[in-house]
GROMACS .gro file of C-alpha atoms in nm:
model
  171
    1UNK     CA    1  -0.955  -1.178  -1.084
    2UNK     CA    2  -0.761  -0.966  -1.314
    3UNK     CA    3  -0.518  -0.858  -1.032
    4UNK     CA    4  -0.469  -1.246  -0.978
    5UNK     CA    5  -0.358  -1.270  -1.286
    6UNK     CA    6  -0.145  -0.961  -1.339
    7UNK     CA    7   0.035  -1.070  -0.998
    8UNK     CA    8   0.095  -1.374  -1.146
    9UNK     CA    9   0.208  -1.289  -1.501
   10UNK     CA   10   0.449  -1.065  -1.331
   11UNK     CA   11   0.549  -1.353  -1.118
   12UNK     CA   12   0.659  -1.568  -1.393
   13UNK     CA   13   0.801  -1.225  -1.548
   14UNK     CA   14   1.016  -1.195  -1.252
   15UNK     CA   15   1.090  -1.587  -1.249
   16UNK     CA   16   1.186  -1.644  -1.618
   17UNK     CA   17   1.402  -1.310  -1.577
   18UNK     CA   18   1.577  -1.478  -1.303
   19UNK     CA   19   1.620  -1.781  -1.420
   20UNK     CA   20   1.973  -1.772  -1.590
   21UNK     CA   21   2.085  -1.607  -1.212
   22UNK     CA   22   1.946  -1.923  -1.075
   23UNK     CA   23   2.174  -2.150  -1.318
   24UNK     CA   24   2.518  -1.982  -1.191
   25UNK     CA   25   2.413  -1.858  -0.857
   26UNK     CA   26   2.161  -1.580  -0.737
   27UNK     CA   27   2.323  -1.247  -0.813
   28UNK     CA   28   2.087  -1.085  -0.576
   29UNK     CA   29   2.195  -0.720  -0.668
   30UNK     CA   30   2.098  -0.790  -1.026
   31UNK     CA   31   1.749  -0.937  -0.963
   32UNK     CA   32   1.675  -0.661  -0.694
   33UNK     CA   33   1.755  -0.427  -0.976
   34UNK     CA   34   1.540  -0.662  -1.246
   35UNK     CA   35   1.249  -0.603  -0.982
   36UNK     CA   36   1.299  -0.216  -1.001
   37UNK     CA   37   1.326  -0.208  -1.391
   38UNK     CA   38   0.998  -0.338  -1.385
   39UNK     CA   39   0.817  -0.090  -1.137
   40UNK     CA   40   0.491   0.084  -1.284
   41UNK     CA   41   0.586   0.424  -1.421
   42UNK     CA   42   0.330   0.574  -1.166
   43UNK     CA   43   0.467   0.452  -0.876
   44UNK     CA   44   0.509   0.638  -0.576
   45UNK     CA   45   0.724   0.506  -0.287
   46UNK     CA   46   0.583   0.573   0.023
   47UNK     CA   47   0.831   0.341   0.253
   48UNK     CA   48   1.173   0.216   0.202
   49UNK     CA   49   1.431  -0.044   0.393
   50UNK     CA   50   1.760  -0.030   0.314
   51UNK     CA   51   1.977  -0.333   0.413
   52UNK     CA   52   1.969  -0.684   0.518
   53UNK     CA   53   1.583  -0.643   0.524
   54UNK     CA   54   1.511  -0.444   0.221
   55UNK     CA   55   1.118  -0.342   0.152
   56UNK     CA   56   0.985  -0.080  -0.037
   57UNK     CA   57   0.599   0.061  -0.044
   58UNK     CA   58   0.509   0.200  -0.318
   59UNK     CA   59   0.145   0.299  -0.467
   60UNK     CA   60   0.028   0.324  -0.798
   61UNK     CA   61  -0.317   0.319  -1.041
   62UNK     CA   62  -0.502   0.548  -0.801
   63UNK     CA   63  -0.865   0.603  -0.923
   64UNK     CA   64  -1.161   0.823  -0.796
   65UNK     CA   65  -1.467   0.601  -0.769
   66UNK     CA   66  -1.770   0.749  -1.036
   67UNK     CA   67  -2.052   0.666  -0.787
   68UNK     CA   68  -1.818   0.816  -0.402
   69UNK     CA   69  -1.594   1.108  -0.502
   70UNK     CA   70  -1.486   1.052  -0.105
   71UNK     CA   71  -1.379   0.665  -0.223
   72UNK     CA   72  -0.995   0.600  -0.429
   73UNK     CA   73  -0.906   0.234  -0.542
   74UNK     CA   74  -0.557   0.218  -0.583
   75UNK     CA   75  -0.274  -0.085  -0.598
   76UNK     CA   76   0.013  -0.147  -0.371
   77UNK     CA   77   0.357  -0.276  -0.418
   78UNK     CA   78   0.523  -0.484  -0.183
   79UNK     CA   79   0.874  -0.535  -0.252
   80UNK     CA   80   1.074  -0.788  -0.081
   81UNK     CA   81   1.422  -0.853  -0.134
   82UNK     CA   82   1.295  -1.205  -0.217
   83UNK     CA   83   0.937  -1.181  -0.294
   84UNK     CA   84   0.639  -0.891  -0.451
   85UNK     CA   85   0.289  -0.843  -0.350
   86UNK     CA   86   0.069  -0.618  -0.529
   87UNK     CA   87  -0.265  -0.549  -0.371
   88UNK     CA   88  -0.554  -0.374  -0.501
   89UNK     CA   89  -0.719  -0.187  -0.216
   90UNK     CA   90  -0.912   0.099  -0.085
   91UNK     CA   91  -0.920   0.412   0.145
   92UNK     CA   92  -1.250   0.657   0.226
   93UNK     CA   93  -1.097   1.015   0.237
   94UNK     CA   94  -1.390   1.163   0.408
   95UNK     CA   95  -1.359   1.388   0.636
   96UNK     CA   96  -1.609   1.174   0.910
   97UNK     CA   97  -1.491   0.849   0.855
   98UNK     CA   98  -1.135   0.817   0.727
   99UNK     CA   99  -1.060   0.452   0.628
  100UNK     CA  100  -0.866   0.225   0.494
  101UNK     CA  101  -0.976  -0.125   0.343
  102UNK     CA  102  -0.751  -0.381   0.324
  103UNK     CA  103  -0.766  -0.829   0.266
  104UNK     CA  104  -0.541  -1.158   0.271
  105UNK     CA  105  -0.647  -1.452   0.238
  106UNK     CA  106  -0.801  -1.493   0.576
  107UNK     CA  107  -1.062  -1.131   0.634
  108UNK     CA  108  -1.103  -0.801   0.510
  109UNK     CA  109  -0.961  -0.515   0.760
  110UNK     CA  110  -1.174  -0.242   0.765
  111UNK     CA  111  -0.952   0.040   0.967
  112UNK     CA  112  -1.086   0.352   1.058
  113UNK     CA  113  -0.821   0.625   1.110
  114UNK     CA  114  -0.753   0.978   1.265
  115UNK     CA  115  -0.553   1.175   1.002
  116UNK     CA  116  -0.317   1.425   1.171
  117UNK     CA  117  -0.378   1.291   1.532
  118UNK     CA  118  -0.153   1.001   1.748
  119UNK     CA  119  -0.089   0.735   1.563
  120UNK     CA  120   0.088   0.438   1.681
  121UNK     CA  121   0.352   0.242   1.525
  122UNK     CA  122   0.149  -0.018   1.356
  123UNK     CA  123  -0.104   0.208   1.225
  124UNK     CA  124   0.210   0.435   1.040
  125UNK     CA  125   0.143   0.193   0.704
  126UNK     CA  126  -0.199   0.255   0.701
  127UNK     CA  127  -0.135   0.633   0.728
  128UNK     CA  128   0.132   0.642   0.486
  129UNK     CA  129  -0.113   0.503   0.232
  130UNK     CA  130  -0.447   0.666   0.301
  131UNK     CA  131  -0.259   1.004   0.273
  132UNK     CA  132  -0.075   0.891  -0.031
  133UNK     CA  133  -0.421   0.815  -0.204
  134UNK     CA  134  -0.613   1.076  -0.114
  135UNK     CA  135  -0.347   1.388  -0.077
  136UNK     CA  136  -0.121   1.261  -0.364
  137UNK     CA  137   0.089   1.606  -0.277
  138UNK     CA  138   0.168   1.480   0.071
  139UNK     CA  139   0.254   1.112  -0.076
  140UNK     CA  140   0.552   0.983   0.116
  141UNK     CA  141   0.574   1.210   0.368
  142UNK     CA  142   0.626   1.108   0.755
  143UNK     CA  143   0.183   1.123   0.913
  144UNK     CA  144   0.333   1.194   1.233
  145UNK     CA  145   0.405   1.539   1.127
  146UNK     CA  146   0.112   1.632   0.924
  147UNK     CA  147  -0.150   1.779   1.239
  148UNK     CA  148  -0.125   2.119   1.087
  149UNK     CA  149  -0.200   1.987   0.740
  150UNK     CA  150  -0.547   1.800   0.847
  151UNK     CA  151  -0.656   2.040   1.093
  152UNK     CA  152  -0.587   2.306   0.776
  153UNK     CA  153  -0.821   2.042   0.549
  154UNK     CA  154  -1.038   1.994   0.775
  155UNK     CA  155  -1.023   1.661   0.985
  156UNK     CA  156  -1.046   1.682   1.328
  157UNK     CA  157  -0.741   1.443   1.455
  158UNK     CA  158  -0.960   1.350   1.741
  159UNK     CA  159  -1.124   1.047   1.579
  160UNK     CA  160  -1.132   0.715   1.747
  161UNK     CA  161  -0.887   0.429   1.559
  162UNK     CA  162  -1.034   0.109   1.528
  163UNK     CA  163  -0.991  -0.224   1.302
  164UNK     CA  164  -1.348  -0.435   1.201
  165UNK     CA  165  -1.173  -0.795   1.093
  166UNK     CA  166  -1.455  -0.939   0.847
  167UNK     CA  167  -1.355  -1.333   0.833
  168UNK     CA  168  -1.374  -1.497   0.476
  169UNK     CA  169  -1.500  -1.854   0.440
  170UNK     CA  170  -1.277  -2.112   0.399
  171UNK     CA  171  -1.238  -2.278   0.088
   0.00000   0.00000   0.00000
């Protein structure tokens, strides 16, 4: 509930701060650069668009859990050239079950993954951040070409990928 709220104080941040831009026309240069000003000093970008389709992944507040010392809770920023999502989520870092847990308003994605083995292209977000959260040092850089790292920490890269979609009731 408190990330509700925190996503939508910075909303109406972001709205009130763009308000004047709306009165004389959207200077979308200076609101894209309002949007950075605001970033979390912790953030790490993991992903970034350039262009008529700009995004940028970034992940910050990354916290052990007390009671899983395999378990990190972290948030995730979404930012649109027109819109920001910030996420609170979770990955397993494990060495027998890597995962990633993930939610919109429709399920909860439970995604198992192979660090260091194939990946395909739609899985690349999910690697990006369940490396990010759980090898901070290796935050950003490309999974495809980090075999040698998890064989060297010990993951196989022969696990099985696989998605469990659990569906939320409706409201």
């Amino acid at each position: 509930m408190r990330a509700v709220r925190w996503v939508s104080s910075l909303g109406m941040i972001v709205l009130a701060v763009s308000q004047p831009a709306f009165a004389e026309g959207v200077n979308r240069e200076q609101l894209l650069e309002q949007m950075k000003a605001m970033r979390p000093v912790d953030l790490v970008v993991l992903d970034q668009i350039d262009g008529a389709k700009q995004y940028t992944l970034g992940i910050f507040a990354v916290r052990g859990d007390a009671a899983d010392p395999e378990m990190r809770r972290f948030k995730l920023w979404h930012e649109y050239a027109d819109n920001l999502v910030i996420p609170t989520e979770s990955v397993n870092c494990g060495r027998d079950q890597p995962l990633r847990v993930t939610r919109d308003t429709e399920a909860i994605y439970v995604r198992k993954l192979n660090p260091g083995g194939p990946m395909r292209a739609t899985t690349r977000e999910d690697h990006l951040v369940w490396w990010a959260a759980c090898h901070p040092d290796l935050a950003g850089q490309d999974p495809a070409g980090l075999t040698e790292k998890a064989l060297e920490l010990g993951y196989s890269t022969q696990l099985i990928e696989s998605q469990e979609v659990l569906r939320l009731p409706a409201p």
